[in-house]
Short mmCIF file of C-alpha atoms in Angstrom, two decimals:
data_model
loop_
_atom_site.label_atom_id
_atom_site.label_comp_id
_atom_site.label_asym_id
_atom_site.label_seq_id
_atom_site.Cartn_x
_atom_site.Cartn_y
_atom_site.Cartn_z
CA UNK A 1 -17.48 28.00 11.61
CA UNK A 2 -16.47 29.49 8.29
CA UNK A 3 -14.28 27.26 6.20
CA UNK A 4 -11.27 28.59 4.28
CA UNK A 5 -9.71 26.75 1.33
CA UNK A 6 -6.35 28.47 0.93
CA UNK A 7 -4.47 25.64 2.63
CA UNK A 8 -6.31 23.06 0.49
CA UNK A 9 -5.52 25.08 -2.66
CA UNK A 10 -1.78 24.94 -1.94
CA UNK A 11 -1.95 21.20 -1.09
CA UNK A 12 -3.83 20.43 -4.33
CA UNK A 13 -1.42 22.62 -6.34
CA UNK A 14 1.50 20.65 -4.90
CA UNK A 15 -0.26 17.40 -5.77
CA UNK A 16 -0.71 18.62 -9.32
CA UNK A 17 2.80 19.99 -9.73
CA UNK A 18 4.70 16.90 -8.45
CA UNK A 19 3.85 14.47 -11.24
CA UNK A 20 3.88 17.27 -13.82
CA UNK A 21 7.48 18.16 -12.90
CA UNK A 22 8.49 14.52 -13.08
CA UNK A 23 6.84 14.27 -16.50
CA UNK A 24 9.34 16.80 -17.80
CA UNK A 25 12.17 14.58 -16.47
CA UNK A 26 11.33 11.10 -17.76
CA UNK A 27 14.83 9.77 -16.98
CA UNK A 28 14.45 10.66 -13.35
CA UNK A 29 12.67 7.57 -12.11
CA UNK A 30 11.34 8.92 -8.80
CA UNK A 31 7.87 7.86 -7.66
CA UNK A 32 5.48 10.81 -7.45
CA UNK A 33 4.66 10.03 -3.84
CA UNK A 34 8.25 10.88 -2.86
CA UNK A 35 8.04 14.35 -4.47
CA UNK A 36 4.60 14.93 -2.90
CA UNK A 37 5.90 14.12 0.59
CA UNK A 38 9.02 16.21 0.25
CA UNK A 39 7.11 19.14 -1.29
CA UNK A 40 4.65 18.90 1.60
CA UNK A 41 7.51 19.17 4.03
CA UNK A 42 8.79 22.25 2.18
CA UNK A 43 5.46 24.12 2.11
CA UNK A 44 4.54 23.04 5.63
CA UNK A 45 5.42 24.54 9.02
CA UNK A 46 8.83 22.81 9.08
CA UNK A 47 10.23 25.00 6.25
CA UNK A 48 8.21 27.72 4.54
CA UNK A 49 5.13 27.67 6.74
CA UNK A 50 2.71 28.26 3.88
CA UNK A 51 0.33 25.49 4.76
CA UNK A 52 -1.29 24.25 7.95
CA UNK A 53 -3.69 21.34 8.36
CA UNK A 54 -7.20 22.80 8.74
CA UNK A 55 -10.56 20.94 8.59
CA UNK A 56 -10.89 20.79 4.75
CA UNK A 57 -7.37 19.46 4.38
CA UNK A 58 -7.76 17.02 7.30
CA UNK A 59 -11.04 15.57 5.96
CA UNK A 60 -9.82 15.09 2.38
CA UNK A 61 -6.53 13.68 3.63
CA UNK A 62 -8.43 11.08 5.73
CA UNK A 63 -10.51 10.15 2.71
CA UNK A 64 -7.25 9.86 0.75
CA UNK A 65 -5.84 7.41 3.26
CA UNK A 66 -8.99 5.28 3.09
CA UNK A 67 -8.91 5.22 -0.72
CA UNK A 68 -5.23 4.36 -0.72
CA UNK A 69 -5.85 1.25 1.35
CA UNK A 70 -9.01 0.51 -0.68
CA UNK A 71 -6.98 0.45 -3.90
CA UNK A 72 -4.27 -1.63 -2.14
CA UNK A 73 -6.98 -4.17 -1.41
CA UNK A 74 -8.01 -4.04 -5.08
CA UNK A 75 -4.46 -5.01 -6.11
CA UNK A 76 -4.61 -8.41 -4.38
CA UNK A 77 -4.78 -11.13 -7.02
CA UNK A 78 -6.55 -13.90 -5.17
CA UNK A 79 -6.56 -16.18 -8.19
CA UNK A 80 -2.73 -16.27 -8.11
CA UNK A 81 -2.57 -16.86 -4.34
CA UNK A 82 -2.55 -20.59 -4.62
CA UNK A 83 -0.30 -23.57 -5.06
CA UNK A 84 3.45 -22.90 -4.92
CA UNK A 85 2.99 -19.11 -5.01
CA UNK A 86 0.89 -19.19 -1.82
CA UNK A 87 3.16 -21.70 -0.09
CA UNK A 88 6.36 -19.74 -0.79
CA UNK A 89 5.01 -16.26 -0.13
CA UNK A 90 3.08 -17.36 3.00
CA UNK A 91 6.28 -18.98 4.34
CA UNK A 92 8.19 -15.81 3.40
CA UNK A 93 5.79 -13.57 5.41
CA UNK A 94 5.99 -15.87 8.43
CA UNK A 95 9.80 -15.63 8.32
CA UNK A 96 9.57 -11.92 7.74
CA UNK A 97 7.48 -11.37 10.85
CA UNK A 98 9.80 -13.49 12.99
CA UNK A 99 12.79 -11.44 11.77
CA UNK A 100 10.82 -8.24 12.39
CA UNK A 101 10.13 -9.30 15.95
CA UNK A 102 13.80 -9.92 16.48
CA UNK A 103 14.70 -6.55 15.00
CA UNK A 104 12.08 -4.85 17.17
CA UNK A 105 13.39 -6.52 20.31
CA UNK A 106 16.94 -5.48 19.43
CA UNK A 107 15.95 -1.85 18.98
CA UNK A 108 13.94 -2.02 22.21
CA UNK A 109 16.86 -3.48 24.13
CA UNK A 110 19.01 -0.62 22.85
CA UNK A 111 16.45 1.88 24.18
CA UNK A 112 15.58 3.14 20.71
CA UNK A 113 11.91 2.22 20.42
CA UNK A 114 8.98 1.99 22.84
CA UNK A 115 7.14 -0.96 21.36
CA UNK A 116 9.08 -3.77 19.57
CA UNK A 117 5.86 -5.26 18.31
CA UNK A 118 4.71 -1.99 16.74
CA UNK A 119 8.08 -1.58 14.94
CA UNK A 120 7.88 -5.20 13.72
CA UNK A 121 4.46 -4.59 12.20
CA UNK A 122 5.55 -1.35 10.52
CA UNK A 123 8.56 -3.11 8.93
CA UNK A 124 6.44 -5.99 7.54
CA UNK A 125 4.72 -4.22 4.67
CA UNK A 126 5.74 -3.79 1.03
CA UNK A 127 4.74 -0.91 -1.30
CA UNK A 128 2.99 -2.99 -3.90
CA UNK A 129 1.66 0.11 -5.70
CA UNK A 130 5.21 1.26 -6.32
CA UNK A 131 6.42 -2.17 -7.53
CA UNK A 132 3.67 -3.01 -10.01
CA UNK A 133 4.64 -0.27 -12.50
CA UNK A 134 8.31 -1.40 -12.22
CA UNK A 135 7.34 -5.01 -13.03
CA UNK A 136 5.25 -3.83 -15.95
CA UNK A 137 8.17 -1.77 -17.29
CA UNK A 138 10.38 -4.86 -17.13
CA UNK A 139 7.72 -7.09 -18.74
CA UNK A 140 7.76 -9.30 -15.60
CA UNK A 141 4.16 -8.72 -14.46
CA UNK A 142 3.01 -12.18 -15.61
CA UNK A 143 6.20 -14.05 -15.03
CA UNK A 144 7.03 -16.48 -12.19
CA UNK A 145 9.21 -13.73 -10.71
CA UNK A 146 6.48 -11.10 -11.01
CA UNK A 147 3.81 -13.33 -9.53
CA UNK A 148 5.96 -14.11 -6.47
CA UNK A 149 6.81 -10.47 -5.85
CA UNK A 150 3.15 -9.39 -6.24
CA UNK A 151 1.85 -12.25 -4.06
CA UNK A 152 4.46 -11.48 -1.41
CA UNK A 153 3.49 -7.82 -1.39
CA UNK A 154 -0.22 -8.69 -1.24
CA UNK A 155 0.23 -11.00 1.74
CA UNK A 156 2.54 -8.49 3.48
CA UNK A 157 0.04 -5.64 3.07
CA UNK A 158 -2.90 -7.74 4.26
CA UNK A 159 -0.96 -9.17 7.19
CA UNK A 160 0.40 -5.83 8.27
CA UNK A 161 -3.00 -4.14 8.20
CA UNK A 162 -4.61 -7.00 10.19
CA UNK A 163 -1.81 -7.08 12.77
CA UNK A 164 -1.90 -3.32 13.25
CA UNK A 165 -5.65 -3.30 13.75
CA UNK A 166 -5.44 -6.19 16.24
CA UNK A 167 -2.67 -4.89 18.48
CA UNK A 168 -2.64 -1.14 17.98
CA UNK A 169 -6.00 0.58 17.73
CA UNK A 170 -6.88 4.12 18.80
CA UNK A 171 -9.62 2.48 20.88
CA UNK A 172 -8.09 0.91 23.96
CA UNK A 173 -9.41 -2.68 24.04
CA UNK A 174 -7.95 -6.04 24.93
CA UNK A 175 -6.49 -8.19 22.13
CA UNK A 176 -9.26 -10.75 22.66
CA UNK A 177 -11.91 -8.05 22.18
CA UNK A 178 -10.09 -6.86 19.12
CA UNK A 179 -10.08 -10.35 17.67
CA UNK A 180 -13.81 -10.70 18.24
CA UNK A 181 -14.52 -7.30 16.69
CA UNK A 182 -12.35 -8.16 13.77
CA UNK A 183 -14.15 -11.43 13.35
CA UNK A 184 -17.45 -9.53 13.39
CA UNK A 185 -16.18 -7.14 10.71
CA UNK A 186 -15.01 -9.99 8.54
CA UNK A 187 -18.37 -11.87 8.87
CA UNK A 188 -20.35 -8.73 8.00
CA UNK A 189 -17.98 -8.03 5.10
CA UNK A 190 -18.43 -11.60 3.74
CA UNK A 191 -22.25 -11.29 4.03
CA UNK A 192 -22.13 -7.97 2.22
CA UNK A 193 -19.98 -9.50 -0.52
CA UNK A 194 -22.25 -12.45 -0.93
CA UNK A 195 -25.28 -10.17 -1.00
CA UNK A 196 -23.77 -8.00 -3.73
CA UNK A 197 -22.71 -11.03 -5.69
CA UNK A 198 -26.17 -12.50 -5.37
CA UNK A 199 -27.86 -9.33 -6.58
CA UNK A 200 -25.58 -9.13 -9.60
CA UNK A 201 -26.77 -12.60 -10.66
CA UNK A 202 -30.04 -10.94 -11.56
CA UNK A 203 -30.06 -10.31 -15.32
CA UNK A 204 -32.19 -7.25 -14.88
CA UNK A 205 -29.77 -5.74 -12.31
CA UNK A 206 -26.81 -6.48 -14.60
CA UNK A 207 -28.58 -4.77 -17.51
CA UNK A 208 -29.35 -1.69 -15.42
CA UNK A 209 -25.79 -1.50 -14.11
CA UNK A 210 -24.40 -1.85 -17.62
CA UNK A 211 -26.73 0.86 -18.91
CA UNK A 212 -25.77 3.31 -16.16
CA UNK A 213 -22.08 2.57 -15.69
CA UNK A 214 -20.82 4.97 -18.41
CA UNK A 215 -23.41 7.68 -17.96
CA UNK A 216 -23.29 10.60 -15.51
CA UNK A 217 -24.63 8.11 -12.94
CA UNK A 218 -21.29 6.17 -12.94
CA UNK A 219 -23.22 3.62 -10.93
CA UNK A 220 -20.39 1.17 -10.42
CA UNK A 221 -18.07 3.88 -9.02
CA UNK A 222 -20.83 5.04 -6.65
CA UNK A 223 -21.41 1.47 -5.53
CA UNK A 224 -17.71 1.01 -4.87
CA UNK A 225 -17.59 4.11 -2.72
CA UNK A 226 -20.72 3.00 -0.88
CA UNK A 227 -18.94 -0.29 -0.09
CA UNK A 228 -15.79 1.61 0.97
CA UNK A 229 -17.50 4.14 3.24
CA UNK A 230 -19.86 1.50 4.64
CA UNK A 231 -17.03 -0.78 5.80
CA UNK A 232 -14.95 2.18 7.03
CA UNK A 233 -17.92 3.33 9.08
CA UNK A 234 -18.49 -0.14 10.44
CA UNK A 235 -14.79 -0.53 11.34
CA UNK A 236 -14.66 2.76 13.19
CA UNK A 237 -17.91 2.07 15.05
CA UNK A 238 -16.39 -1.24 16.19
CA UNK A 239 -13.31 0.61 17.41
CA UNK A 240 -11.11 -0.74 14.60
CA UNK A 241 -8.90 1.26 12.27
CA UNK A 242 -10.17 3.01 9.14
CA UNK A 243 -7.39 1.38 7.10
CA UNK A 244 -8.73 -2.13 7.91
CA UNK A 245 -12.26 -1.37 6.76
CA UNK A 246 -10.94 0.28 3.60
CA UNK A 247 -8.52 -2.60 2.81
CA UNK A 248 -11.24 -5.23 3.30
CA UNK A 249 -13.59 -3.24 1.05
CA UNK A 250 -11.04 -3.33 -1.75
CA UNK A 251 -10.39 -7.04 -1.25
CA UNK A 252 -14.11 -7.84 -1.35
CA UNK A 253 -14.56 -5.84 -4.56
CA UNK A 254 -11.67 -7.78 -6.09
CA UNK A 255 -13.42 -11.05 -5.22
CA UNK A 256 -16.92 -10.15 -6.35
CA UNK A 257 -16.14 -8.12 -9.44
CA UNK A 258 -13.80 -10.11 -11.69
CA UNK A 259 -15.57 -8.99 -14.87
CA UNK A 260 -14.74 -12.16 -16.78
CA UNK A 261 -17.19 -11.06 -19.54
CA UNK A 262 -15.36 -7.68 -19.82
CA UNK A 263 -18.67 -5.74 -19.54
CA UNK A 264 -17.01 -2.88 -17.65
CA UNK A 265 -13.24 -2.90 -18.40
CA UNK A 266 -12.81 0.76 -17.43
CA UNK A 267 -14.17 0.34 -13.91
CA UNK A 268 -10.80 -0.09 -12.13
CA UNK A 269 -9.34 2.79 -14.18
CA UNK A 270 -12.14 5.06 -13.02
CA UNK A 271 -11.54 4.17 -9.37
CA UNK A 272 -7.82 4.82 -9.77
CA UNK A 273 -8.57 8.14 -11.41
CA UNK A 274 -10.66 9.25 -8.46
CA UNK A 275 -8.11 7.93 -5.97
CA UNK A 276 -4.76 8.86 -7.50
CA UNK A 277 -6.13 11.90 -9.31
CA UNK A 278 -7.91 13.57 -6.38
CA UNK A 279 -7.67 12.24 -2.82
CA UNK A 280 -4.44 10.24 -2.50
CA UNK A 281 -2.10 13.12 -3.45
CA UNK A 282 -3.78 15.21 -0.77
CA UNK A 283 -2.98 12.51 1.81
CA UNK A 284 0.68 12.33 0.89
CA UNK A 285 1.17 16.09 0.64
CA UNK A 286 -0.62 16.51 3.98
CA UNK A 287 1.63 13.82 5.50
CA UNK A 288 4.57 15.93 4.37
CA UNK A 289 3.02 19.05 5.89
CA UNK A 290 2.66 17.24 9.22
CA UNK A 291 6.16 15.82 9.05
CA UNK A 292 8.22 16.76 12.06
CA UNK A 293 11.48 17.77 10.39
CA UNK A 294 12.85 19.17 13.66
CA UNK A 295 12.76 15.61 15.07
CA UNK A 296 15.63 14.73 12.69
CA UNK A 297 17.86 17.50 14.06
CA UNK A 298 19.80 15.19 16.44
CA UNK A 299 22.67 13.04 15.31
CA UNK A 300 21.25 9.96 17.02
CA UNK A 301 17.95 10.38 15.13
CA UNK A 302 19.72 10.77 11.80
CA UNK A 303 21.73 7.64 12.53
CA UNK A 304 18.46 5.70 12.86
CA UNK A 305 17.56 6.29 9.20
CA UNK A 306 20.16 3.88 7.78
CA UNK A 307 19.47 1.49 10.64
CA UNK A 308 15.74 1.43 9.84
CA UNK A 309 16.62 1.03 6.13
CA UNK A 310 18.77 -1.98 6.92
CA UNK A 311 15.98 -3.34 9.04
CA UNK A 312 13.60 -3.11 6.07
CA UNK A 313 16.07 -5.07 3.97
CA UNK A 314 16.48 -7.71 6.63
CA UNK A 315 12.74 -8.05 7.35
CA UNK A 316 11.45 -7.96 3.74
CA UNK A 317 14.52 -8.84 1.75
CA UNK A 318 15.96 -11.92 3.52
CA UNK A 319 12.74 -13.93 3.30
CA UNK A 320 13.09 -13.91 -0.50
CA UNK A 321 15.61 -16.69 0.00
CA UNK A 322 12.68 -19.13 0.15
CA UNK A 323 12.30 -18.58 -3.61
CA UNK A 324 15.63 -20.27 -4.33
CA UNK A 325 13.99 -23.41 -5.62
CA UNK A 326 11.74 -21.45 -8.00
CA UNK A 327 13.97 -18.64 -9.26
CA UNK A 328 17.61 -18.19 -10.25
CA UNK A 329 20.01 -16.73 -7.73
CA UNK A 330 20.03 -13.31 -9.38
CA UNK A 331 16.23 -13.15 -9.45
CA UNK A 332 16.10 -14.06 -5.76
CA UNK A 333 18.42 -11.16 -5.05
CA UNK A 334 16.29 -8.73 -7.15
CA UNK A 335 13.09 -9.96 -5.40
CA UNK A 336 14.62 -9.26 -2.05
CA UNK A 337 15.64 -5.77 -3.07
CA UNK A 338 12.20 -4.91 -4.48
CA UNK A 339 10.29 -6.40 -1.54
CA UNK A 340 12.23 -4.07 0.77
CA UNK A 341 10.39 -1.10 -0.72
CA UNK A 342 7.89 0.41 1.77
CA UNK A 343 6.40 3.85 2.34
CA UNK A 344 2.58 4.30 2.29
CA UNK A 345 1.98 1.85 5.13
CA UNK A 346 4.85 3.32 7.14
CA UNK A 347 3.25 6.80 6.80
CA UNK A 348 -0.17 5.53 7.77
CA UNK A 349 0.95 3.21 10.58
CA UNK A 350 3.30 5.73 12.20
CA UNK A 351 0.55 8.33 12.25
CA UNK A 352 -1.62 5.86 14.20
CA UNK A 353 1.31 4.97 16.45
CA UNK A 354 1.98 8.65 17.18
CA UNK A 355 -1.69 9.18 18.14
CA UNK A 356 -1.64 6.30 20.63
CA UNK A 357 1.79 7.05 22.01
CA UNK A 358 3.72 3.92 20.97
CA UNK A 359 6.21 5.76 18.74
CA UNK A 360 8.20 8.92 19.32
CA UNK A 361 8.27 11.86 16.89
CA UNK A 362 11.95 11.11 16.24
CA UNK A 363 11.31 7.48 15.28
CA UNK A 364 8.30 8.41 13.17
CA UNK A 365 10.41 10.89 11.23
CA UNK A 366 13.31 8.43 10.87
CA UNK A 367 11.02 5.60 9.67
CA UNK A 368 9.39 7.75 7.06
CA UNK A 369 12.80 9.01 5.92
CA UNK A 370 13.97 5.37 5.60
CA UNK A 371 10.80 4.60 3.63
CA UNK A 372 11.52 7.56 1.31
CA UNK A 373 15.00 6.23 0.64
CA UNK A 374 13.67 2.73 0.01
CA UNK A 375 11.23 3.89 -2.72
CA UNK A 376 13.94 6.11 -4.24
CA UNK A 377 16.56 3.41 -4.39
CA UNK A 378 15.15 -0.11 -4.41
CA UNK A 379 12.63 -0.04 -7.32
CA UNK A 380 15.12 1.73 -9.61
CA UNK A 381 17.90 -0.68 -8.61
CA UNK A 382 15.57 -3.67 -9.11
CA UNK A 383 14.55 -2.43 -12.55
CA UNK A 384 18.15 -1.89 -13.56
CA UNK A 385 19.13 -5.35 -12.46
CA UNK A 386 16.08 -6.88 -14.21
CA UNK A 387 17.00 -5.20 -17.48
CA UNK A 388 20.60 -6.37 -17.15
CA UNK A 389 19.34 -9.86 -16.44
CA UNK A 390 17.06 -9.88 -19.49
CA UNK A 391 19.87 -8.64 -21.72
CA UNK A 392 22.10 -11.64 -20.90
CA UNK A 393 22.59 -14.12 -23.78
CA UNK A 394 20.42 -17.18 -23.43
CA UNK A 395 23.50 -19.37 -23.09
CA UNK A 396 24.48 -17.57 -19.92
CA UNK A 397 21.08 -17.90 -18.31
CA UNK A 398 20.65 -20.58 -15.60
CA UNK A 399 19.63 -23.87 -17.24
CA UNK A 400 18.39 -25.57 -14.09
CA UNK A 401 15.53 -23.19 -13.62
CA UNK A 402 12.43 -22.77 -15.78
CA UNK A 403 12.17 -19.61 -17.80
CA UNK A 404 10.92 -16.60 -15.87
CA UNK A 405 8.27 -15.97 -18.51
CA UNK A 406 6.33 -19.04 -17.47
CA UNK A 407 3.50 -18.45 -15.00
CA UNK A 408 3.27 -20.59 -11.91
CA UNK A 409 0.30 -22.88 -11.73
#
């Protein structure tokens, strides 16, 4: 079969143009992913009909999804997931999932959704990749507030991916079988991680890696992609989801490559350049191309968008109340707003749900639309509130709480 690249050309052009256009409008604080999705809808069959998903686009989009989850796994800061941070955020996720189940059951009772559990899992995630730049802009990345938000997002992402793989896989297996397969994947992943860590203890291997890492070999980048594709292949062969293998690969790399000696400080930057510079934009634009805009034509479907948005706030925002003993009241409110931001996981999870028939096209479209609104509104609102909070005179700041610039133990 002869391959054609016209569709891929348009998708790549959209992926290039989205951040470039935003670069000319620095005051317009819209995440590039939003513009990529919307532009994909415009050039896709729903509006202009310029682009259709053919094999080149489909393959690169699938790789983009895997790399997106891989980089999400890389963002987990395991060293900070301890002590009070782990206790509070772990409790927060447990509360979040209970609320999500309640919300799912309410929607199911109203005849709105097919699977209350699937909706609960979709609502449990937080877009950590969107929030990290916001926290950096507010100089809160190392503060108590920043650590809690990042830890909460990390646990939410990990928990959502695990739950989705356990209960909703394209391969029809019992939950017990899925648990056993997941356990097998985790065991193999740990063995791989220990093996890589053991090999890197060899001085000769370290010297070779250091010599090749900045040459055309880019040996560390190649090794990272070998780990990614290896665990993705293993996950799919076990009947698990691609996103699980990719996420675990990123988490393993985070654990085994801390680079405390700073011998390869540009390694993460290179991985992000490959991911965010090439493959991930293709995934988001393609998701827009496949977006069923016609599914939003009914008034009842449009009404679900604010309902799903409120559900996100309830599921991810309300559990921030567990931070009341560690943060001021205003910071608890801001944490709840920011944790309610979710989009990439919604896009990935609803695509899986659509394939296995647990979500309707209308609900998929409404959930993605709610996710778009969340990334448009909540990070910008959170940043504005953080800046207003930091501009308050010291005398007006709460005196019963420790300063937000102190890191948690």
